[in-house]
Amino acid sequence: MPKTVATQTQKPAPRLGLLDALRITAALIVVLYHYTAWGHDHWGTQAAEFWPVLSEFTRYGQLGVQLFFLISGFVILMSLQGKNVIGFIGSRVGRLYPAYWLAVIAAAVLSLRIWPSGNEGRSASDILPNLTMMQAGFGITDMDGVYWTLWVELRFYVLLAVLLSLGFVKNKHILVLSAVWPALGLYLHFTSLDKLQEWIAGQYAALFAAGMVLFLIYQSGHSLLRWFMVAANTAIAAFFTGIKGRNDADLLSGLDIPAWHFQLLTVLCVALLAACTLTPLKNVQGKWLAVAGSLTYPLYLVHQLWGWWLIDQLHGAVNKYVLLAGVLVLMLVIAYLVARFVEQPLGLPLRNATIRGLTAAQASTKKIFAKPGLVIPESKYQQSWHQIR
């Protein structure tokens, strides 16, 4: 009988330490890219010109986002274990929104009050829509440019929530999704249906799909079909990443980087995820790895605007190496404080409140919408913060 991804009740597998290492590495790659290779002049001149040697490496840092999406495909299937649709929605709300709300408010204060010259057309009317995390879907400017990736992730979560609500969460269903979604994205790329391609996050679908299939291999074992799916999705992901990588390098940094560089690095990202989860390396453990992994999300949320502001204000007075290292360390400290004093105390209560609210709403309309198995017993509410991450 095929395994069901979302309804197993066995004890969760040990935490994959190197997966946390990959996550924080992806975040640091993005941070260094934004500070030293992205096309801003907060150093007094273009970043890539100011860091001529370092930017030869950090110019590829946009690949950190692709690595995020790849890891997300793996991790989100893992997070579905033992959950139904309400539990899944609750876990995502509790995981994503506390740090995000703080980041949006902080970005608004910086852009609109402290550093209005760096707000890039943002206004106070953008704040409330940004708090939903769905602002991009309505054409509203992100309070911080890095939020665009959250809209991509959110559509992935919605897709899985729909499948979960329909009971389509067995391995065979995930394999079908991992074939159809990227194939549709590839097809739409060669049509004039750009809007539909954007709404289904088609150019990123293969990254999520490759991560999902690697999780199926991790959970249920190797098979020729699964590895074929990994290879096919890696090829599609490399195709799209090559296009985006070259275009972004030119548009955002004024750099001419061949597409094949990004394509090769995409293959490397898939290989790294496979090595960290499917080989004896999966047994690597360490409390510090879990702590490092917990910094990933808040670091990603806060680093760009606040880091640029500090660089803009201090580059004329502080040695560039000291300033770069100092800003990076400061962002890591802020990320730790957000993880420790915002995410941990607020994430679980928000998750539980979301589950209770959705369960109550479902109960009040069960004659129309309810299906067996969708209501989570009260005892299911109490999980550790570690489990909802």
PDB file of C-alpha atoms in Angstrom, residues 88-271:
ATOM      1  CA  PHE A  88      -0.846  22.400   8.143  1.00  0.00           C
ATOM      2  CA  ILE A  89      -2.268  25.909   7.772  1.00  0.00           C
ATOM      3  CA  GLY A  90      -1.808  26.537  11.489  1.00  0.00           C
ATOM      4  CA  SER A  91       1.808  25.391  11.410  1.00  0.00           C
ATOM      5  CA  ARG A  92       2.598  27.654   8.451  1.00  0.00           C
ATOM      6  CA  VAL A  93       0.921  30.688  10.019  1.00  0.00           C
ATOM      7  CA  GLY A  94       2.724  30.131  13.319  1.00  0.00           C
ATOM      8  CA  ARG A  95       6.018  29.608  11.551  1.00  0.00           C
ATOM      9  CA  LEU A  96       5.945  32.488   9.069  1.00  0.00           C
ATOM     10  CA  TYR A  97       4.066  35.454  10.448  1.00  0.00           C
ATOM     11  CA  PRO A  98       5.521  36.522  13.838  1.00  0.00           C
ATOM     12  CA  ALA A  99       8.977  37.362  12.475  1.00  0.00           C
ATOM     13  CA  TYR A 100       7.497  38.618   9.221  1.00  0.00           C
ATOM     14  CA  TRP A 101       5.145  41.105  10.903  1.00  0.00           C
ATOM     15  CA  LEU A 102       8.029  42.491  12.936  1.00  0.00           C
ATOM     16  CA  ALA A 103      10.177  42.733   9.798  1.00  0.00           C
ATOM     17  CA  VAL A 104       7.459  44.603   7.878  1.00  0.00           C
ATOM     18  CA  ILE A 105       6.999  47.128  10.681  1.00  0.00           C
ATOM     19  CA  ALA A 106      10.754  47.600  11.016  1.00  0.00           C
ATOM     20  CA  ALA A 107      11.137  48.043   7.244  1.00  0.00           C
ATOM     21  CA  ALA A 108       8.323  50.605   7.241  1.00  0.00           C
ATOM     22  CA  VAL A 109       9.930  52.601  10.053  1.00  0.00           C
ATOM     23  CA  LEU A 110      13.262  52.594   8.249  1.00  0.00           C
ATOM     24  CA  SER A 111      11.899  53.410   4.799  1.00  0.00           C
ATOM     25  CA  LEU A 112       9.335  56.024   5.771  1.00  0.00           C
ATOM     26  CA  ARG A 113      10.953  57.711   8.778  1.00  0.00           C
ATOM     27  CA  ILE A 114      14.650  57.002   9.249  1.00  0.00           C
ATOM     28  CA  TRP A 115      15.819  56.654   5.637  1.00  0.00           C
ATOM     29  CA  PRO A 116      13.179  58.059   3.274  1.00  0.00           C
ATOM     30  CA  SER A 117      15.761  58.444   0.501  1.00  0.00           C
ATOM     31  CA  GLY A 118      15.994  54.653   0.344  1.00  0.00           C
ATOM     32  CA  ASN A 119      12.293  53.826   0.297  1.00  0.00           C
ATOM     33  CA  GLU A 120      12.097  53.344  -3.499  1.00  0.00           C
ATOM     34  CA  GLY A 121       8.512  54.549  -3.841  1.00  0.00           C
ATOM     35  CA  ARG A 122       7.057  52.804  -0.786  1.00  0.00           C
ATOM     36  CA  SER A 123       4.287  54.535   1.130  1.00  0.00           C
ATOM     37  CA  ALA A 124       2.380  54.125   4.374  1.00  0.00           C
ATOM     38  CA  SER A 125      -0.556  52.670   2.439  1.00  0.00           C
ATOM     39  CA  ASP A 126       1.627  49.669   1.557  1.00  0.00           C
ATOM     40  CA  ILE A 127       2.056  48.576   5.167  1.00  0.00           C
ATOM     41  CA  LEU A 128      -1.275  46.827   5.814  1.00  0.00           C
ATOM     42  CA  PRO A 129      -1.277  44.873   2.531  1.00  0.00           C
ATOM     43  CA  ASN A 130       2.305  43.823   3.257  1.00  0.00           C
ATOM     44  CA  LEU A 131       1.244  42.352   6.591  1.00  0.00           C
ATOM     45  CA  THR A 132      -0.818  39.767   4.686  1.00  0.00           C
ATOM     46  CA  MET A 133       2.257  38.473   2.791  1.00  0.00           C
ATOM     47  CA  MET A 134       0.068  38.494  -0.326  1.00  0.00           C
ATOM     48  CA  GLN A 135       0.776  42.052  -1.473  1.00  0.00           C
ATOM     49  CA  ALA A 136       2.581  40.996  -4.642  1.00  0.00           C
ATOM     50  CA  GLY A 137      -0.548  39.246  -5.854  1.00  0.00           C
ATOM     51  CA  PHE A 138      -2.320  42.605  -5.838  1.00  0.00           C
ATOM     52  CA  GLY A 139       0.517  44.548  -7.430  1.00  0.00           C
ATOM     53  CA  ILE A 140       1.498  46.321  -4.199  1.00  0.00           C
ATOM     54  CA  THR A 141       5.139  47.145  -3.531  1.00  0.00           C
ATOM     55  CA  ASP A 142       6.999  44.986  -0.996  1.00  0.00           C
ATOM     56  CA  MET A 143       8.192  46.942   2.033  1.00  0.00           C
ATOM     57  CA  ASP A 144      11.482  45.089   1.543  1.00  0.00           C
ATOM     58  CA  GLY A 145      12.511  43.652  -1.808  1.00  0.00           C
ATOM     59  CA  VAL A 146      13.332  40.225  -0.371  1.00  0.00           C
ATOM     60  CA  TYR A 147       9.646  39.549   0.329  1.00  0.00           C
ATOM     61  CA  TRP A 148       9.061  38.500  -3.284  1.00  0.00           C
ATOM     62  CA  THR A 149      10.238  34.995  -2.430  1.00  0.00           C
ATOM     63  CA  LEU A 150       7.601  34.652   0.296  1.00  0.00           C
ATOM     64  CA  TRP A 151       4.845  35.136  -2.284  1.00  0.00           C
ATOM     65  CA  VAL A 152       6.359  32.293  -4.297  1.00  0.00           C
ATOM     66  CA  GLU A 153       6.502  30.084  -1.190  1.00  0.00           C
ATOM     67  CA  LEU A 154       2.962  31.005  -0.211  1.00  0.00           C
ATOM     68  CA  ARG A 155       1.568  29.734  -3.504  1.00  0.00           C
ATOM     69  CA  PHE A 156       3.396  26.451  -2.956  1.00  0.00           C
ATOM     70  CA  TYR A 157       1.803  26.134   0.484  1.00  0.00           C
ATOM     71  CA  VAL A 158      -1.649  26.881  -0.909  1.00  0.00           C
ATOM     72  CA  LEU A 159      -1.198  24.195  -3.540  1.00  0.00           C
ATOM     73  CA  LEU A 160      -0.246  21.617  -0.919  1.00  0.00           C
ATOM     74  CA  ALA A 161      -3.105  22.699   1.351  1.00  0.00           C
ATOM     75  CA  VAL A 162      -5.578  22.130  -1.481  1.00  0.00           C
ATOM     76  CA  LEU A 163      -4.160  18.681  -2.178  1.00  0.00           C
ATOM     77  CA  LEU A 164      -4.213  17.874   1.522  1.00  0.00           C
ATOM     78  CA  SER A 165      -7.852  18.937   1.835  1.00  0.00           C
ATOM     79  CA  LEU A 166      -8.714  16.615  -1.067  1.00  0.00           C
ATOM     80  CA  GLY A 167      -6.755  13.720   0.394  1.00  0.00           C
ATOM     81  CA  PHE A 168      -4.248  13.693  -2.485  1.00  0.00           C
ATOM     82  CA  VAL A 169      -1.139  13.308  -0.349  1.00  0.00           C
ATOM     83  CA  LYS A 170       0.053   9.784  -1.048  1.00  0.00           C
ATOM     84  CA  ASN A 171       3.419   9.298  -2.666  1.00  0.00           C
ATOM     85  CA  LYS A 172       1.819   8.722  -6.048  1.00  0.00           C
ATOM     86  CA  HIS A 173      -0.012  12.041  -5.814  1.00  0.00           C
ATOM     87  CA  ILE A 174       3.191  13.893  -4.929  1.00  0.00           C
ATOM     88  CA  LEU A 175       4.912  12.285  -7.915  1.00  0.00           C
ATOM     89  CA  VAL A 176       2.093  13.383 -10.208  1.00  0.00           C
ATOM     90  CA  LEU A 177       2.313  16.922  -8.817  1.00  0.00           C
ATOM     91  CA  SER A 178       6.093  16.867  -9.279  1.00  0.00           C
ATOM     92  CA  ALA A 179       5.613  15.963 -12.928  1.00  0.00           C
ATOM     93  CA  VAL A 180       2.608  18.089 -13.920  1.00  0.00           C
ATOM     94  CA  TRP A 181       3.415  21.377 -12.165  1.00  0.00           C
ATOM     95  CA  PRO A 182       6.952  21.842 -13.590  1.00  0.00           C
ATOM     96  CA  ALA A 183       5.859  20.556 -17.013  1.00  0.00           C
ATOM     97  CA  LEU A 184       3.029  23.104 -17.072  1.00  0.00           C
ATOM     98  CA  GLY A 185       5.469  25.821 -16.065  1.00  0.00           C
ATOM     99  CA  LEU A 186       7.809  24.816 -18.889  1.00  0.00           C
ATOM    100  CA  TYR A 187       4.960  24.761 -21.404  1.00  0.00           C
ATOM    101  CA  LEU A 188       3.674  28.183 -20.352  1.00  0.00           C
ATOM    102  CA  HIS A 189       7.153  29.623 -20.754  1.00  0.00           C
ATOM    103  CA  PHE A 190       6.870  29.057 -24.502  1.00  0.00           C
ATOM    104  CA  THR A 191       3.402  30.613 -24.762  1.00  0.00           C
ATOM    105  CA  SER A 192       2.052  34.124 -24.312  1.00  0.00           C
ATOM    106  CA  LEU A 193       0.321  33.201 -21.039  1.00  0.00           C
ATOM    107  CA  ASP A 194       2.778  35.090 -18.869  1.00  0.00           C
ATOM    108  CA  LYS A 195       0.227  35.939 -16.189  1.00  0.00           C
ATOM    109  CA  LEU A 196      -0.754  32.309 -15.701  1.00  0.00           C
ATOM    110  CA  GLN A 197       2.912  31.323 -15.580  1.00  0.00           C
ATOM    111  CA  GLU A 198       3.435  33.888 -12.833  1.00  0.00           C
ATOM    112  CA  TRP A 199       0.378  32.864 -10.809  1.00  0.00           C
ATOM    113  CA  ILE A 200       1.364  29.202 -10.695  1.00  0.00           C
ATOM    114  CA  ALA A 201       5.010  30.118  -9.917  1.00  0.00           C
ATOM    115  CA  GLY A 202       5.895  28.019 -12.940  1.00  0.00           C
ATOM    116  CA  GLN A 203       9.538  28.968 -13.254  1.00  0.00           C
ATOM    117  CA  TYR A 204      10.212  27.805  -9.679  1.00  0.00           C
ATOM    118  CA  ALA A 205       8.000  24.703  -9.703  1.00  0.00           C
ATOM    119  CA  ALA A 206      10.813  22.317 -10.620  1.00  0.00           C
ATOM    120  CA  LEU A 207      12.867  23.419  -7.603  1.00  0.00           C
ATOM    121  CA  PHE A 208      10.050  22.625  -5.185  1.00  0.00           C
ATOM    122  CA  ALA A 209       9.338  19.404  -7.070  1.00  0.00           C
ATOM    123  CA  ALA A 210      12.941  18.195  -6.960  1.00  0.00           C
ATOM    124  CA  GLY A 211      12.957  18.797  -3.203  1.00  0.00           C
ATOM    125  CA  MET A 212       9.679  16.919  -2.772  1.00  0.00           C
ATOM    126  CA  VAL A 213      10.881  13.887  -4.702  1.00  0.00           C
ATOM    127  CA  LEU A 214      14.132  13.829  -2.733  1.00  0.00           C
ATOM    128  CA  PHE A 215      11.979  13.708   0.394  1.00  0.00           C
ATOM    129  CA  LEU A 216      10.051  10.739  -1.017  1.00  0.00           C
ATOM    130  CA  ILE A 217      13.373   8.980  -1.552  1.00  0.00           C
ATOM    131  CA  TYR A 218      14.434   9.880   1.988  1.00  0.00           C
ATOM    132  CA  GLN A 219      11.130   8.639   3.406  1.00  0.00           C
ATOM    133  CA  SER A 220      10.309   5.644   1.214  1.00  0.00           C
ATOM    134  CA  GLY A 221      13.515   4.570  -0.527  1.00  0.00           C
ATOM    135  CA  HIS A 222      15.136   4.685  -3.930  1.00  0.00           C
ATOM    136  CA  SER A 223      13.432   3.846  -7.198  1.00  0.00           C
ATOM    137  CA  LEU A 224      14.245   4.433 -10.828  1.00  0.00           C
ATOM    138  CA  LEU A 225      11.094   6.546 -11.283  1.00  0.00           C
ATOM    139  CA  ARG A 226      11.899   8.814  -8.348  1.00  0.00           C
ATOM    140  CA  TRP A 227      15.441   9.424  -9.506  1.00  0.00           C
ATOM    141  CA  PHE A 228      14.225  10.067 -13.027  1.00  0.00           C
ATOM    142  CA  MET A 229      11.866  12.679 -11.567  1.00  0.00           C
ATOM    143  CA  VAL A 230      14.732  14.272  -9.658  1.00  0.00           C
ATOM    144  CA  ALA A 231      16.832  14.417 -12.816  1.00  0.00           C
ATOM    145  CA  ALA A 232      14.003  15.801 -14.965  1.00  0.00           C
ATOM    146  CA  ASN A 233      13.132  18.497 -12.454  1.00  0.00           C
ATOM    147  CA  THR A 234      16.782  19.387 -11.993  1.00  0.00           C
ATOM    148  CA  ALA A 235      17.048  19.918 -15.759  1.00  0.00           C
ATOM    149  CA  ILE A 236      13.938  22.144 -15.818  1.00  0.00           C
ATOM    150  CA  ALA A 237      15.116  24.061 -12.758  1.00  0.00           C
ATOM    151  CA  ALA A 238      18.529  24.595 -14.350  1.00  0.00           C
ATOM    152  CA  PHE A 239      16.887  25.878 -17.525  1.00  0.00           C
ATOM    153  CA  PHE A 240      14.815  28.497 -15.700  1.00  0.00           C
ATOM    154  CA  THR A 241      17.600  29.426 -13.268  1.00  0.00           C
ATOM    155  CA  GLY A 242      19.981  30.011 -16.157  1.00  0.00           C
ATOM    156  CA  ILE A 243      17.536  32.437 -17.727  1.00  0.00           C
ATOM    157  CA  LYS A 244      16.720  34.256 -14.492  1.00  0.00           C
ATOM    158  CA  GLY A 245      20.312  34.266 -13.286  1.00  0.00           C
ATOM    159  CA  ARG A 246      21.669  35.850 -16.430  1.00  0.00           C
ATOM    160  CA  ASN A 247      18.836  38.380 -16.691  1.00  0.00           C
ATOM    161  CA  ASP A 248      19.088  39.389 -13.023  1.00  0.00           C
ATOM    162  CA  ALA A 249      22.860  39.688 -13.189  1.00  0.00           C
ATOM    163  CA  ASP A 250      22.492  42.094 -16.090  1.00  0.00           C
ATOM    164  CA  LEU A 251      19.464  44.010 -14.797  1.00  0.00           C
ATOM    165  CA  LEU A 252      20.332  44.211 -11.082  1.00  0.00           C
ATOM    166  CA  SER A 253      24.133  44.276 -11.135  1.00  0.00           C
ATOM    167  CA  GLY A 254      25.176  45.213 -14.656  1.00  0.00           C
ATOM    168  CA  LEU A 255      27.143  41.978 -14.938  1.00  0.00           C
ATOM    169  CA  ASP A 256      27.444  39.682 -17.944  1.00  0.00           C
ATOM    170  CA  ILE A 257      27.355  36.128 -16.579  1.00  0.00           C
ATOM    171  CA  PRO A 258      26.739  33.148 -18.889  1.00  0.00           C
ATOM    172  CA  ALA A 259      23.552  31.190 -18.196  1.00  0.00           C
ATOM    173  CA  TRP A 260      25.455  27.921 -17.941  1.00  0.00           C
ATOM    174  CA  HIS A 261      27.156  29.127 -14.745  1.00  0.00           C
ATOM    175  CA  PHE A 262      23.790  29.296 -13.006  1.00  0.00           C
ATOM    176  CA  GLN A 263      22.658  26.036 -14.566  1.00  0.00           C
ATOM    177  CA  LEU A 264      25.706  24.204 -13.270  1.00  0.00           C
ATOM    178  CA  LEU A 265      25.259  25.682  -9.805  1.00  0.00           C
ATOM    179  CA  THR A 266      21.600  24.570  -9.793  1.00  0.00           C
ATOM    180  CA  VAL A 267      22.702  20.986 -10.379  1.00  0.00           C
ATOM    181  CA  LEU A 268      25.201  21.414  -7.538  1.00  0.00           C
ATOM    182  CA  CYS A 269      22.425  22.634  -5.213  1.00  0.00           C
ATOM    183  CA  VAL A 270      20.351  19.507  -5.910  1.00  0.00           C
ATOM    184  CA  ALA A 271      23.410  17.325  -5.368  1.00  0.00           C
TER     185      ALA A 271
END
